[in-house]
Coordinates of C-alpha atoms in Angstrom, one line a residue:
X20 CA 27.2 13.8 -59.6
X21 CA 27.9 14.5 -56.3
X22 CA 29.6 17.5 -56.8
X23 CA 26.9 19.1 -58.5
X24 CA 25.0 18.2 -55.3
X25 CA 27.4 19.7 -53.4
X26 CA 28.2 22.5 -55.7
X27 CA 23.6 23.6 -55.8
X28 CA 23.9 23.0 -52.0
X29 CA 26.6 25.5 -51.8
X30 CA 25.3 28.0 -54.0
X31 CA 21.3 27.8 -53.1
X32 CA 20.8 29.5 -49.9
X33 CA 18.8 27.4 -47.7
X34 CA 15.4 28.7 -47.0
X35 CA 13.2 27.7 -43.4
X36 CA 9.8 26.6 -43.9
X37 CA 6.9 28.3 -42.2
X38 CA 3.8 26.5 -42.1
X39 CA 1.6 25.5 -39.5
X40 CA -0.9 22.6 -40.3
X41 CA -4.4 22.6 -38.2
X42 CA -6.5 19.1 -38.1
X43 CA -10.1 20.1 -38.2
X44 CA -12.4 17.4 -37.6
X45 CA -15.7 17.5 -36.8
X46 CA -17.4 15.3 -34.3
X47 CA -20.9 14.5 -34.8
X48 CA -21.5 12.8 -31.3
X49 CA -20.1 15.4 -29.4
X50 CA -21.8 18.0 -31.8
X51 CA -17.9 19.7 -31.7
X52 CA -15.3 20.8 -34.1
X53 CA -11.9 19.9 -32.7
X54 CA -9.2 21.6 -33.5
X55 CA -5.5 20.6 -33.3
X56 CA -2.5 23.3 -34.8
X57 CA 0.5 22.2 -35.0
X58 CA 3.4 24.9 -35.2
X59 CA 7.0 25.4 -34.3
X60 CA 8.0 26.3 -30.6
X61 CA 10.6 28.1 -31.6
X62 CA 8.0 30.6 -34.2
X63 CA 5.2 30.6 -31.1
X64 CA 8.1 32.0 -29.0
X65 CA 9.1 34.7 -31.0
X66 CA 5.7 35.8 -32.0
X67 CA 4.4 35.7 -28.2
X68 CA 7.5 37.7 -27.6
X69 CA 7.0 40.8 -30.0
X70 CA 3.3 40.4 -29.0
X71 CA 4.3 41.1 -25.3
X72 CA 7.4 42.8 -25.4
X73 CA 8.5 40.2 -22.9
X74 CA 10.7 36.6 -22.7
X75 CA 8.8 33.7 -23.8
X76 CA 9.9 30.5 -23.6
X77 CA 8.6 27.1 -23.3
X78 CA 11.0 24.8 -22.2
X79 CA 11.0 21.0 -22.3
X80 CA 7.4 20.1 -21.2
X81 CA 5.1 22.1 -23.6
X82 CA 2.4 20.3 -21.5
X83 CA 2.9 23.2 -18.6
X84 CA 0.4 25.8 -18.8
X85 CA 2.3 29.1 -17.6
X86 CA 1.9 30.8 -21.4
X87 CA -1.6 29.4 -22.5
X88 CA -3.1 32.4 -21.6
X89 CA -0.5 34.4 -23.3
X90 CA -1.4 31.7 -26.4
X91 CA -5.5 31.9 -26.0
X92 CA -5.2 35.3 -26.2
X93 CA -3.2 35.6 -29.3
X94 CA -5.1 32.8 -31.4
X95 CA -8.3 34.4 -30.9
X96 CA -7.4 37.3 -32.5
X97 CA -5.4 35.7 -35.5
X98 CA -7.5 32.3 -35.8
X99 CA -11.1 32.6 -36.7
X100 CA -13.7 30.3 -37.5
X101 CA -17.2 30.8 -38.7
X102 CA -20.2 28.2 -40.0
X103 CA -22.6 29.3 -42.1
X104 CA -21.6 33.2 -41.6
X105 CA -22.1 32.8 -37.6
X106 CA -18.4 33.5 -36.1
X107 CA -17.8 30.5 -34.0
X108 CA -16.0 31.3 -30.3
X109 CA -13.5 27.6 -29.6
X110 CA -11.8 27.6 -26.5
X111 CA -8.4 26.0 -25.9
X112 CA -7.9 22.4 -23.9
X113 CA -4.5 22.5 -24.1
X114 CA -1.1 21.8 -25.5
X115 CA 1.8 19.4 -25.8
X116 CA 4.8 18.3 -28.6
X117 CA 8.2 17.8 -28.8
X118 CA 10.7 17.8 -31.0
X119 CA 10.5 21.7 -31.6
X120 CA 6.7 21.2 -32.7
X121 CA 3.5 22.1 -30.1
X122 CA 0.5 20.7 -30.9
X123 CA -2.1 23.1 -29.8
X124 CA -5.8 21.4 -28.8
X125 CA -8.6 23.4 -29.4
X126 CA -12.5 22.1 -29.5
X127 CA -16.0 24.3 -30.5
X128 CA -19.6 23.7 -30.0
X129 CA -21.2 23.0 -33.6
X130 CA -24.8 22.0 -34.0
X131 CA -24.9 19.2 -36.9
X132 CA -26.3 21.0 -40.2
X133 CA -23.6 23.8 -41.5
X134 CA -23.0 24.1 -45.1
X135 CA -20.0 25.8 -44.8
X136 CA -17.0 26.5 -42.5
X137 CA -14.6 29.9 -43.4
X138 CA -10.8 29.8 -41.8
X139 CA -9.7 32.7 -41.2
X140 CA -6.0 31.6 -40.4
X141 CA -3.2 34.0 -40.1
X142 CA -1.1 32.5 -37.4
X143 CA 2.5 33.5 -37.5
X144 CA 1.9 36.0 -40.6
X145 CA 2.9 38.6 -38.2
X146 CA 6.2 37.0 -38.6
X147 CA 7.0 35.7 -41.8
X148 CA 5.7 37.3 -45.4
X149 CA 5.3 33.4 -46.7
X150 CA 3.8 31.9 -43.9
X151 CA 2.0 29.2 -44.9
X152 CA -1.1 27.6 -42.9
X153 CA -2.9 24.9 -44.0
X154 CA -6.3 23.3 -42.6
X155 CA -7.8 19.6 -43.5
X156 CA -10.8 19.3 -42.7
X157 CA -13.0 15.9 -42.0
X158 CA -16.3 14.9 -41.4
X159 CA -16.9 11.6 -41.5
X160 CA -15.8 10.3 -45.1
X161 CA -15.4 14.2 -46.3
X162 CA -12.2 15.5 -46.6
X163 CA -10.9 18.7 -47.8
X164 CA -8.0 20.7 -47.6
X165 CA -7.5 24.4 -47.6
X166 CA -4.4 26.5 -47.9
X167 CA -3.9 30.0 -46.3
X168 CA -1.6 32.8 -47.2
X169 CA -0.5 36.2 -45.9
X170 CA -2.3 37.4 -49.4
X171 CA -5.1 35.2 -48.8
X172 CA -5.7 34.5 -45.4
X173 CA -8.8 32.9 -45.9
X174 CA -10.5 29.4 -47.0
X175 CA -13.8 27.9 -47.0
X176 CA -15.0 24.5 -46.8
X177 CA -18.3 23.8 -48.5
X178 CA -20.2 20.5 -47.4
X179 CA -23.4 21.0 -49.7
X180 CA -25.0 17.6 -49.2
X181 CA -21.9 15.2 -49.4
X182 CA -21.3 14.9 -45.4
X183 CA -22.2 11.8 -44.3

């Protein structure tokens, strides 16, 4: 048995993953979506870098804000949100991580009463051809998930009347 193991780990190329995973959860005291993406250091740096043309890196404390301007400017134009057809403008609070992950905090103004949120997600397509980036989304006891793709880089979230 475990040379077959080693045999298919041998003979299968390994493959890296690329997916980012945003928490979207919406806060009905604060009237605010908040926003956290979680990505790998290592992609942000090389996307920020063919963006720019320039060295990018991070370092140990991803809590230092030398690049979030650099980042700000790049997820507004490759992360979108809108409710209800009205594009929704977030602004970044800031970052952190470790580990070769970087969470990235993000929080919107969102009067209580959408019926629908679009993701328009394609951060880090510009890199990889299966990037994968997936949202879950909560509101109180709802929940839903939504995956996007380099062929489909958009997903919608319909509430209808099961928010609570």
């Amino acid at each position: 048995m475990n040379m077959i193991v080693a045999w298919l780990f041998w003979c299968v190329p390994l493959h890296p993953v690329h997916l980012s995973v945003c928490e979207a959860n919406y806060n009905p005291h604060s009237q605010n979506l908040e926003l956290a993406l979680k990505v790998f250091v290592e992609d942000m740096e090389q996307s920020l870098m063919e963006r720019t043309g320039k060295e990018v890196r991070f370092g140990d404390d991803l809590t230092d804000a030398r690049h979030d301007s650099l980042i700000n400017v790049y997820l507004q134009e490759v992360f979108l949100v809108k409710a209800d057809d009205s594009l929704l403008t977030w602004h970044m609070l800031g970052k952190d991580g470790q580990l070769g992950d970087m969470w990235i905090y993000m929080e919107v103004p969102l009067a209580d009463g959408f019926q629908e949120l679009v993701f328009e997600d394609k951060v880090l397509m510009d890199l990889f051809a299966d990037q994968k980036n997936l949202i879950h989304f909560t509101y109180g006891e709802f929940k839903q998930s939504v995956a996007c793709t380099v062929l489909e880089p958009v997903g919608r979230v319909l509430l209808g009347g099961s928010r609570q």
